[in-house]
Amino acid sequence: MQEIEVDQFLDTRGLNCPLPLLKTKQALNKLTTGQVLKVVATDAGSVRDFKAFTDRSDHELLEMFSADAEYTYLIRRG
């Protein structure tokens, strides 16, 4: 499996809905097309929110995984 190069990291641990998604949208707006944002969240609702957001946008959810009540997302800016 190929390692994905991350261009920016966003820590939203401890924030509840809708803040993780809102901060992610703001961070993605500052990136250029093709750059990758890594987001770490503790809000379980972010799983549903991030999937729905990337399904409806031109951004690509490259990876999504969870461990120890933390959710990690790798999103490529569209």
XYZ file of N, CA and C in Angstrom:
234
model
N 0.843 -1.192 0.000
C 0.000 0.000 0.000
C 0.879 1.244 0.000
N 0.524 2.208 -0.812
C 1.315 3.421 -0.960
C 0.972 4.418 0.151
N 2.006 5.033 0.690
C 1.841 6.066 1.715
C 1.283 7.329 1.062
N 0.270 7.923 1.658
C -0.321 9.151 1.132
C 0.377 10.338 1.783
N 0.883 11.243 0.967
C 1.553 12.430 1.480
C 0.510 13.440 1.952
N 0.657 13.868 3.194
C -0.281 14.820 3.796
C 0.314 16.221 3.716
N -0.484 17.174 3.241
C -0.028 18.556 3.109
C -0.362 19.407 4.332
N -1.454 19.057 5.013
C -1.855 19.821 6.198
C -2.563 18.900 7.177
N -2.384 19.185 8.467
C -3.008 18.408 9.540
C -3.974 19.310 10.297
N -5.162 18.785 10.598
C -6.171 19.518 11.361
C -6.631 18.665 12.534
N -6.458 19.175 13.725
C -6.847 18.472 14.953
C -8.173 19.042 15.440
N -9.240 18.241 15.336
C -10.552 18.693 15.811
C -11.009 17.860 17.008
N -10.066 17.186 17.666
C -10.418 16.377 18.842
C -11.038 17.262 19.914
N -12.115 16.741 20.512
C -12.812 17.472 21.566
C -13.913 18.383 21.057
N -13.991 18.580 19.758
C -15.039 19.428 19.181
C -16.224 18.568 18.781
N -17.425 19.113 18.977
C -18.650 18.399 18.612
C -19.256 18.985 17.355
N -20.121 18.209 16.725
C -20.828 18.591 15.509
C -21.491 19.960 15.709
N -21.369 20.843 14.758
C -20.819 20.711 13.409
C -19.374 21.213 13.278
N -18.699 21.505 14.374
C -17.386 22.137 14.296
C -16.316 21.345 13.545
N -16.199 20.017 13.714
C -15.168 19.319 12.931
C -15.342 19.504 11.421
N -16.566 19.404 10.942
C -16.810 19.568 9.510
C -16.605 21.018 9.080
N -17.041 21.960 9.871
C -16.880 23.374 9.548
C -15.402 23.736 9.447
N -14.605 23.313 10.411
C -13.165 23.600 10.394
C -12.472 22.888 9.230
N -12.972 21.704 8.874
C -12.419 20.980 7.731
C -12.693 21.737 6.438
N -13.906 22.231 6.271
C -14.249 23.002 5.076
C -13.356 24.235 4.968
N -13.136 24.928 6.088
C -12.277 26.116 6.085
C -10.844 25.754 5.705
N -10.340 24.652 6.239
C -8.969 24.226 5.931
C -8.840 23.819 4.463
N -9.835 23.109 3.934
C -9.792 22.704 2.530
C -9.794 23.911 1.597
N -10.510 24.953 1.968
C -10.566 26.163 1.146
C -9.204 26.832 1.022
N -8.313 26.597 1.979
C -6.979 27.208 1.960
C -5.966 26.366 1.177
N -6.340 25.126 0.854
C -5.450 24.250 0.097
C -5.662 24.441 -1.398
N -4.697 23.977 -2.177
C -4.860 24.002 -3.627
C -5.336 22.624 -4.089
N -5.905 22.564 -5.261
C -6.426 21.320 -5.806
C -5.356 20.230 -5.786
N -5.739 19.067 -5.276
C -4.834 17.932 -5.225
C -4.107 17.768 -3.903
N -4.078 18.805 -3.075
C -3.426 18.681 -1.778
C -4.287 17.842 -0.839
N -3.636 17.248 0.175
C -4.321 16.333 1.080
C -4.346 16.900 2.496
N -5.530 16.849 3.088
C -5.749 17.283 4.469
C -6.000 16.052 5.333
N -5.281 15.967 6.447
C -5.518 14.904 7.428
C -6.254 15.520 8.600
N -7.397 14.940 8.938
C -8.224 15.438 10.033
C -8.366 14.341 11.077
N -8.190 14.703 12.349
C -8.425 13.779 13.457
C -9.559 14.358 14.294
N -10.569 13.540 14.570
C -11.742 13.978 15.317
C -12.097 12.938 16.382
N -12.851 13.374 17.386
C -13.358 12.456 18.407
C -14.880 12.361 18.367
N -15.513 13.167 17.552
C -16.968 13.171 17.423
C -17.403 12.006 16.521
N -18.120 11.035 17.094
C -18.555 9.853 16.336
C -19.438 10.240 15.149
N -20.169 11.330 15.266
C -21.024 11.790 14.173
C -20.235 12.255 12.963
N -18.944 12.492 13.139
C -18.126 12.962 12.019
C -18.018 11.898 10.931
N -18.158 10.623 11.289
C -18.089 9.554 10.287
C -19.165 9.771 9.227
N -20.365 9.974 9.663
C -21.484 10.213 8.748
C -21.314 11.553 8.022
N -20.932 12.589 8.776
C -20.819 13.931 8.212
C -19.757 14.020 7.118
N -18.587 13.444 7.370
C -17.499 13.538 6.397
C -17.811 12.748 5.141
N -18.425 11.586 5.302
C -18.806 10.769 4.142
C -19.819 11.525 3.279
N -20.843 12.072 3.905
C -21.872 12.817 3.164
C -21.271 14.048 2.490
N -20.403 14.752 3.191
C -19.779 15.959 2.643
C -18.951 15.640 1.398
N -18.101 14.625 1.484
C -17.253 14.312 0.332
C -18.058 13.699 -0.821
N -19.140 12.995 -0.512
C -20.009 12.456 -1.571
C -20.667 13.570 -2.375
N -20.926 14.707 -1.729
C -21.642 15.808 -2.374
C -20.732 16.929 -2.860
N -19.426 16.761 -2.698
C -18.492 17.811 -3.121
C -17.505 17.232 -4.120
N -16.602 18.072 -4.600
C -15.579 17.582 -5.522
C -14.338 17.100 -4.770
N -14.380 17.088 -3.445
C -13.280 16.576 -2.638
C -13.379 15.050 -2.555
N -12.220 14.395 -2.368
C -12.186 12.932 -2.350
C -11.750 12.423 -0.977
N -12.568 11.564 -0.391
C -12.221 10.925 0.874
C -11.318 9.740 0.544
N -10.022 9.913 0.770
C -9.035 8.896 0.405
C -9.025 7.740 1.397
N -9.062 8.082 2.685
C -9.052 7.071 3.741
C -9.855 7.575 4.921
N -10.443 6.606 5.634
C -11.168 6.910 6.860
C -10.978 5.709 7.769
N -10.481 5.948 8.976
C -10.311 4.847 9.918
C -10.439 5.362 11.335
N -10.676 4.437 12.265
C -10.821 4.829 13.667
C -9.989 3.912 14.544
N -9.529 4.478 15.662
C -8.779 3.736 16.668
C -8.838 4.526 17.970
N -9.081 3.832 19.057
C -9.092 4.464 20.384
C -10.014 5.684 20.451
N -11.224 5.563 19.918
C -12.246 6.618 19.940
C -11.811 7.880 19.193
N -10.863 7.732 18.256
C -10.472 8.830 17.378
C -10.734 8.412 15.938
N -11.171 9.363 15.142
C -11.512 9.135 13.748
C -10.563 9.949 12.900
N -9.928 9.303 11.937
C -8.955 9.973 11.084
C -9.450 9.935 9.648
N -9.316 11.081 8.987
C -9.764 11.229 7.603
C -8.631 11.816 6.772
N -8.445 11.290 5.589
C -7.539 11.874 4.604
C -8.395 12.310 3.430
N -8.387 13.605 3.176
C -9.259 14.187 2.151
C -8.411 14.946 1.134
N -8.598 14.595 -0.148
C -7.900 15.317 -1.219
C -8.777 16.460 -1.707
N -8.213 17.650 -1.768
C -8.936 18.834 -2.217
C -9.271 18.688 -3.689
N -10.538 18.895 -4.023
C -11.002 18.799 -5.398
C -10.970 20.132 -6.103
